[in-house]
Amino acid sequence: MTANRPPEERIMAAAFALSAERGLSGVTMSAVADQAGVARQTLYNHFPDVESIVVAAYELHHEANVAGLNQVLAAANGADAKLAQFIRYQVAAVSHSHQGTVHESSLSPAARQRVRLLHGEVVDMIKDILTEGVQAGAFPPELDVDAAARFTLHLLGGAGELVAAGRPVPEVADAAESMVLHGVER
């Protein structure tokens, strides 16, 4: 961990790294403090427990992801181009993220609900693109926008698993884009 990074960043990175090695239940606050290079009191000044660190990291990642997506989508013309850019951005983002290292099932119900709300915002972004495409005639009028958005989000989860397993990001992005666009276009 780089000492120049803010303590919160180092703490979140440490929690994800340790959970990848041990599983979330095997991570202690002491281990996070040691890995992050911060005193335990500093850790407790920022977070009450390991789960709160993980949720904060999800939230931070989500905010950055949505900002990046909005920027990419603003530059794309047409729903099909927006959907393609959305998919490519998400596949690239997962290649730079530790999001996949903690399984939501290891979180408490309250924490899972917070993470689900974040996922819901991403689903809503996909729905907006799909709705735009239906209205513009790029996608068929009978498209089940809700189902297609949810399938797309889950497909992106699978794409993240492929990237984590070592598949090249461009190859995974091409496959994901092809599958989703083929599934929603006329």
PDB file of C-alpha atoms in Angstrom:
ATOM      1  CA  MET A   1       0.000   0.000   0.000  1.00  0.00           C
ATOM      2  CA  THR A   2       1.226   3.457  -0.805  1.00  0.00           C
ATOM      3  CA  ALA A   3       1.599   5.671   2.235  1.00  0.00           C
ATOM      4  CA  ASN A   4       0.682   8.751   0.136  1.00  0.00           C
ATOM      5  CA  ARG A   5      -2.876   7.527  -0.379  1.00  0.00           C
ATOM      6  CA  PRO A   6      -5.535   8.744   2.058  1.00  0.00           C
ATOM      7  CA  PRO A   7      -6.150   6.368   4.990  1.00  0.00           C
ATOM      8  CA  GLU A   8      -9.711   5.562   3.847  1.00  0.00           C
ATOM      9  CA  GLU A   9      -8.429   4.426   0.434  1.00  0.00           C
ATOM     10  CA  ARG A  10      -5.684   2.295   1.977  1.00  0.00           C
ATOM     11  CA  ILE A  11      -8.169   0.788   4.424  1.00  0.00           C
ATOM     12  CA  MET A  12     -10.655  -0.121   1.680  1.00  0.00           C
ATOM     13  CA  ALA A  13      -7.944  -1.598  -0.538  1.00  0.00           C
ATOM     14  CA  ALA A  14      -6.609  -3.614   2.391  1.00  0.00           C
ATOM     15  CA  ALA A  15     -10.050  -4.972   3.268  1.00  0.00           C
ATOM     16  CA  PHE A  16     -10.634  -6.130  -0.308  1.00  0.00           C
ATOM     17  CA  ALA A  17      -7.179  -7.681  -0.623  1.00  0.00           C
ATOM     18  CA  LEU A  18      -7.572  -9.552   2.649  1.00  0.00           C
ATOM     19  CA  SER A  19     -11.086 -10.716   1.828  1.00  0.00           C
ATOM     20  CA  ALA A  20      -9.817 -12.094  -1.491  1.00  0.00           C
ATOM     21  CA  GLU A  21      -7.300 -14.183   0.448  1.00  0.00           C
ATOM     22  CA  ARG A  22      -9.382 -15.180   3.473  1.00  0.00           C
ATOM     23  CA  GLY A  23     -13.021 -14.515   2.706  1.00  0.00           C
ATOM     24  CA  LEU A  24     -14.832 -11.694   4.456  1.00  0.00           C
ATOM     25  CA  SER A  25     -15.409 -13.703   7.628  1.00  0.00           C
ATOM     26  CA  GLY A  26     -11.657 -14.237   7.948  1.00  0.00           C
ATOM     27  CA  VAL A  27     -10.828 -10.536   7.938  1.00  0.00           C
ATOM     28  CA  THR A  28     -10.261  -8.734  11.231  1.00  0.00           C
ATOM     29  CA  MET A  29      -9.925  -5.050  11.935  1.00  0.00           C
ATOM     30  CA  SER A  30      -6.385  -5.675  13.211  1.00  0.00           C
ATOM     31  CA  ALA A  31      -5.415  -7.363   9.951  1.00  0.00           C
ATOM     32  CA  VAL A  32      -6.922  -4.495   7.943  1.00  0.00           C
ATOM     33  CA  ALA A  33      -5.044  -1.920  10.032  1.00  0.00           C
ATOM     34  CA  ASP A  34      -1.756  -3.811   9.572  1.00  0.00           C
ATOM     35  CA  GLN A  35      -2.284  -4.273   5.823  1.00  0.00           C
ATOM     36  CA  ALA A  36      -3.302  -0.613   5.354  1.00  0.00           C
ATOM     37  CA  GLY A  37      -0.405   0.656   7.425  1.00  0.00           C
ATOM     38  CA  VAL A  38      -2.612   2.572   9.844  1.00  0.00           C
ATOM     39  CA  ALA A  39      -3.040   2.442  13.592  1.00  0.00           C
ATOM     40  CA  ARG A  40      -6.100   0.558  14.845  1.00  0.00           C
ATOM     41  CA  GLN A  41      -7.426   3.770  16.359  1.00  0.00           C
ATOM     42  CA  THR A  42      -7.173   5.465  12.948  1.00  0.00           C
ATOM     43  CA  LEU A  43      -9.081   2.564  11.442  1.00  0.00           C
ATOM     44  CA  TYR A  44     -11.821   2.802  14.070  1.00  0.00           C
ATOM     45  CA  ASN A  45     -11.982   6.583  13.567  1.00  0.00           C
ATOM     46  CA  HIS A  46     -13.069   5.882   9.981  1.00  0.00           C
ATOM     47  CA  PHE A  47     -15.018   2.604  10.179  1.00  0.00           C
ATOM     48  CA  PRO A  48     -16.751   0.656  12.971  1.00  0.00           C
ATOM     49  CA  ASP A  49     -16.236  -2.795  11.395  1.00  0.00           C
ATOM     50  CA  VAL A  50     -14.996  -4.696   8.338  1.00  0.00           C
ATOM     51  CA  GLU A  51     -18.402  -4.787   6.693  1.00  0.00           C
ATOM     52  CA  SER A  52     -18.701  -0.997   6.822  1.00  0.00           C
ATOM     53  CA  ILE A  53     -15.358  -0.779   5.018  1.00  0.00           C
ATOM     54  CA  VAL A  54     -16.610  -3.068   2.261  1.00  0.00           C
ATOM     55  CA  VAL A  55     -19.880  -1.157   1.846  1.00  0.00           C
ATOM     56  CA  ALA A  56     -18.022   2.162   1.754  1.00  0.00           C
ATOM     57  CA  ALA A  57     -15.752   0.775  -0.953  1.00  0.00           C
ATOM     58  CA  TYR A  58     -18.761  -0.385  -2.982  1.00  0.00           C
ATOM     59  CA  GLU A  59     -20.311   3.078  -2.634  1.00  0.00           C
ATOM     60  CA  LEU A  60     -17.090   4.870  -3.613  1.00  0.00           C
ATOM     61  CA  HIS A  61     -16.616   2.584  -6.603  1.00  0.00           C
ATOM     62  CA  HIS A  62     -20.251   3.093  -7.616  1.00  0.00           C
ATOM     63  CA  GLU A  63     -19.996   6.906  -7.521  1.00  0.00           C
ATOM     64  CA  ALA A  64     -16.878   6.874  -9.692  1.00  0.00           C
ATOM     65  CA  ASN A  65     -18.425   4.309 -12.030  1.00  0.00           C
ATOM     66  CA  VAL A  66     -21.634   6.307 -12.544  1.00  0.00           C
ATOM     67  CA  ALA A  67     -19.664   9.509 -13.168  1.00  0.00           C
ATOM     68  CA  GLY A  68     -17.533   7.728 -15.772  1.00  0.00           C
ATOM     69  CA  LEU A  69     -20.565   6.114 -17.375  1.00  0.00           C
ATOM     70  CA  ASN A  70     -22.361   9.444 -17.631  1.00  0.00           C
ATOM     71  CA  GLN A  71     -19.331  10.934 -19.348  1.00  0.00           C
ATOM     72  CA  VAL A  72     -19.052   8.051 -21.835  1.00  0.00           C
ATOM     73  CA  LEU A  73     -22.792   8.002 -22.526  1.00  0.00           C
ATOM     74  CA  ALA A  74     -22.893  11.751 -23.178  1.00  0.00           C
ATOM     75  CA  ALA A  75     -20.381  11.289 -25.999  1.00  0.00           C
ATOM     76  CA  ALA A  76     -22.307   8.440 -27.685  1.00  0.00           C
ATOM     77  CA  ASN A  77     -24.972   9.038 -30.327  1.00  0.00           C
ATOM     78  CA  GLY A  78     -27.946   6.707 -30.390  1.00  0.00           C
ATOM     79  CA  ALA A  79     -29.117   4.012 -28.027  1.00  0.00           C
ATOM     80  CA  ASP A  80     -27.164   1.214 -29.699  1.00  0.00           C
ATOM     81  CA  ALA A  81     -23.924   3.211 -29.419  1.00  0.00           C
ATOM     82  CA  LYS A  82     -24.740   4.116 -25.811  1.00  0.00           C
ATOM     83  CA  LEU A  83     -25.410   0.479 -24.939  1.00  0.00           C
ATOM     84  CA  ALA A  84     -22.156  -0.612 -26.591  1.00  0.00           C
ATOM     85  CA  GLN A  85     -20.189   2.078 -24.739  1.00  0.00           C
ATOM     86  CA  PHE A  86     -21.921   1.223 -21.466  1.00  0.00           C
ATOM     87  CA  ILE A  87     -20.895  -2.429 -21.822  1.00  0.00           C
ATOM     88  CA  ARG A  88     -17.308  -1.649 -22.826  1.00  0.00           C
ATOM     89  CA  TYR A  89     -16.915   0.832 -19.980  1.00  0.00           C
ATOM     90  CA  GLN A  90     -18.245  -1.647 -17.433  1.00  0.00           C
ATOM     91  CA  VAL A  91     -15.976  -4.470 -18.628  1.00  0.00           C
ATOM     92  CA  ALA A  92     -12.960  -2.159 -18.499  1.00  0.00           C
ATOM     93  CA  ALA A  93     -14.006  -0.859 -15.068  1.00  0.00           C
ATOM     94  CA  VAL A  94     -14.254  -4.340 -13.595  1.00  0.00           C
ATOM     95  CA  SER A  95     -10.720  -5.064 -14.800  1.00  0.00           C
ATOM     96  CA  HIS A  96      -9.451  -2.216 -12.556  1.00  0.00           C
ATOM     97  CA  SER A  97     -11.683  -2.916  -9.602  1.00  0.00           C
ATOM     98  CA  HIS A  98     -11.629  -5.194  -6.592  1.00  0.00           C
ATOM     99  CA  GLN A  99     -15.424  -5.275  -6.497  1.00  0.00           C
ATOM    100  CA  GLY A 100     -15.617  -8.939  -7.308  1.00  0.00           C
ATOM    101  CA  THR A 101     -13.469 -10.035  -4.392  1.00  0.00           C
ATOM    102  CA  VAL A 102     -16.257  -9.822  -1.819  1.00  0.00           C
ATOM    103  CA  HIS A 103     -19.393 -11.832  -2.377  1.00  0.00           C
ATOM    104  CA  GLU A 104     -22.533 -10.017  -1.386  1.00  0.00           C
ATOM    105  CA  SER A 105     -23.814 -13.183   0.274  1.00  0.00           C
ATOM    106  CA  SER A 106     -21.193 -12.716   2.999  1.00  0.00           C
ATOM    107  CA  LEU A 107     -22.682  -9.330   3.934  1.00  0.00           C
ATOM    108  CA  SER A 108     -25.450  -8.707   6.448  1.00  0.00           C
ATOM    109  CA  PRO A 109     -28.973  -8.191   5.087  1.00  0.00           C
ATOM    110  CA  ALA A 110     -28.727  -4.426   5.667  1.00  0.00           C
ATOM    111  CA  ALA A 111     -25.415  -4.193   3.802  1.00  0.00           C
ATOM    112  CA  ARG A 112     -26.725  -6.386   0.961  1.00  0.00           C
ATOM    113  CA  GLN A 113     -29.695  -4.035   0.661  1.00  0.00           C
ATOM    114  CA  ARG A 114     -27.371  -1.018   0.353  1.00  0.00           C
ATOM    115  CA  VAL A 115     -25.392  -2.776  -2.380  1.00  0.00           C
ATOM    116  CA  ARG A 116     -28.617  -3.821  -4.159  1.00  0.00           C
ATOM    117  CA  LEU A 117     -29.686  -0.169  -4.250  1.00  0.00           C
ATOM    118  CA  LEU A 118     -26.435   0.669  -6.034  1.00  0.00           C
ATOM    119  CA  HIS A 119     -27.026  -2.147  -8.525  1.00  0.00           C
ATOM    120  CA  GLY A 120     -30.559  -0.813  -9.010  1.00  0.00           C
ATOM    121  CA  GLU A 121     -29.164   2.539 -10.103  1.00  0.00           C
ATOM    122  CA  VAL A 122     -27.064   0.777 -12.745  1.00  0.00           C
ATOM    123  CA  VAL A 123     -30.089  -1.236 -13.911  1.00  0.00           C
ATOM    124  CA  ASP A 124     -32.004   2.047 -14.209  1.00  0.00           C
ATOM    125  CA  MET A 125     -29.242   3.464 -16.404  1.00  0.00           C
ATOM    126  CA  ILE A 126     -29.504   0.428 -18.689  1.00  0.00           C
ATOM    127  CA  LYS A 127     -33.307   0.728 -18.745  1.00  0.00           C
ATOM    128  CA  ASP A 128     -33.007   4.370 -19.807  1.00  0.00           C
ATOM    129  CA  ILE A 129     -30.761   3.402 -22.731  1.00  0.00           C
ATOM    130  CA  LEU A 130     -33.065   0.563 -23.764  1.00  0.00           C
ATOM    131  CA  THR A 131     -36.175   2.746 -23.484  1.00  0.00           C
ATOM    132  CA  GLU A 132     -34.489   5.387 -25.640  1.00  0.00           C
ATOM    133  CA  GLY A 133     -33.709   2.669 -28.190  1.00  0.00           C
ATOM    134  CA  VAL A 134     -37.286   1.402 -28.246  1.00  0.00           C
ATOM    135  CA  GLN A 135     -38.631   4.947 -28.662  1.00  0.00           C
ATOM    136  CA  ALA A 136     -36.146   5.677 -31.468  1.00  0.00           C
ATOM    137  CA  GLY A 137     -36.942   2.419 -33.255  1.00  0.00           C
ATOM    138  CA  ALA A 138     -33.442   0.988 -32.782  1.00  0.00           C
ATOM    139  CA  PHE A 139     -34.797  -1.785 -30.556  1.00  0.00           C
ATOM    140  CA  PRO A 140     -38.058  -3.655 -31.073  1.00  0.00           C
ATOM    141  CA  PRO A 141     -41.175  -2.212 -29.410  1.00  0.00           C
ATOM    142  CA  GLU A 142     -41.895  -5.535 -27.702  1.00  0.00           C
ATOM    143  CA  LEU A 143     -38.515  -5.536 -25.914  1.00  0.00           C
ATOM    144  CA  ASP A 144     -38.949  -6.302 -22.217  1.00  0.00           C
ATOM    145  CA  VAL A 145     -36.799  -3.404 -21.015  1.00  0.00           C
ATOM    146  CA  ASP A 146     -36.748  -4.505 -17.375  1.00  0.00           C
ATOM    147  CA  ALA A 147     -35.699  -8.088 -18.168  1.00  0.00           C
ATOM    148  CA  ALA A 148     -33.138  -6.987 -20.760  1.00  0.00           C
ATOM    149  CA  ALA A 149     -31.590  -4.512 -18.302  1.00  0.00           C
ATOM    150  CA  ARG A 150     -31.314  -7.140 -15.569  1.00  0.00           C
ATOM    151  CA  PHE A 151     -29.914  -9.747 -17.970  1.00  0.00           C
ATOM    152  CA  THR A 152     -27.359  -7.191 -19.143  1.00  0.00           C
ATOM    153  CA  LEU A 153     -26.250  -6.467 -15.576  1.00  0.00           C
ATOM    154  CA  HIS A 154     -25.836 -10.180 -14.867  1.00  0.00           C
ATOM    155  CA  LEU A 155     -23.991 -10.706 -18.135  1.00  0.00           C
ATOM    156  CA  LEU A 156     -21.593  -7.977 -17.038  1.00  0.00           C
ATOM    157  CA  GLY A 157     -21.069  -9.890 -13.786  1.00  0.00           C
ATOM    158  CA  GLY A 158     -20.071 -12.913 -15.866  1.00  0.00           C
ATOM    159  CA  ALA A 159     -17.794 -10.715 -17.941  1.00  0.00           C
ATOM    160  CA  GLY A 160     -16.113  -9.618 -14.721  1.00  0.00           C
ATOM    161  CA  GLU A 161     -15.517 -13.255 -13.792  1.00  0.00           C
ATOM    162  CA  LEU A 162     -13.888 -13.885 -17.172  1.00  0.00           C
ATOM    163  CA  VAL A 163     -11.623 -10.859 -16.755  1.00  0.00           C
ATOM    164  CA  ALA A 164     -10.725 -11.987 -13.224  1.00  0.00           C
ATOM    165  CA  ALA A 165      -9.860 -15.423 -14.637  1.00  0.00           C
ATOM    166  CA  GLY A 166      -7.364 -13.796 -16.992  1.00  0.00           C
ATOM    167  CA  ARG A 167      -9.308 -13.392 -20.231  1.00  0.00           C
ATOM    168  CA  PRO A 168      -8.228 -10.249 -22.124  1.00  0.00           C
ATOM    169  CA  VAL A 169     -10.498  -7.257 -21.518  1.00  0.00           C
ATOM    170  CA  PRO A 170     -10.976  -6.432 -25.238  1.00  0.00           C
ATOM    171  CA  GLU A 171     -12.008 -10.026 -25.983  1.00  0.00           C
ATOM    172  CA  VAL A 172     -14.501 -10.071 -23.108  1.00  0.00           C
ATOM    173  CA  ALA A 173     -15.854  -6.629 -24.048  1.00  0.00           C
ATOM    174  CA  ASP A 174     -16.349  -7.738 -27.667  1.00  0.00           C
ATOM    175  CA  ALA A 175     -18.222 -10.861 -26.588  1.00  0.00           C
ATOM    176  CA  ALA A 176     -20.399  -9.009 -24.065  1.00  0.00           C
ATOM    177  CA  GLU A 177     -21.239  -6.240 -26.529  1.00  0.00           C
ATOM    178  CA  SER A 178     -22.108  -8.752 -29.248  1.00  0.00           C
ATOM    179  CA  MET A 179     -24.342 -10.802 -26.945  1.00  0.00           C
ATOM    180  CA  VAL A 180     -26.268  -7.844 -25.552  1.00  0.00           C
ATOM    181  CA  LEU A 181     -26.707  -5.983 -28.844  1.00  0.00           C
ATOM    182  CA  HIS A 182     -27.744  -9.165 -30.628  1.00  0.00           C
ATOM    183  CA  GLY A 183     -30.284  -9.788 -27.878  1.00  0.00           C
ATOM    184  CA  VAL A 184     -31.931  -6.366 -28.051  1.00  0.00           C
ATOM    185  CA  GLU A 185     -31.642  -5.222 -31.681  1.00  0.00           C
ATOM    186  CA  ARG A 186     -34.186  -5.967 -34.360  1.00  0.00           C
TER     187      ARG A 186
END
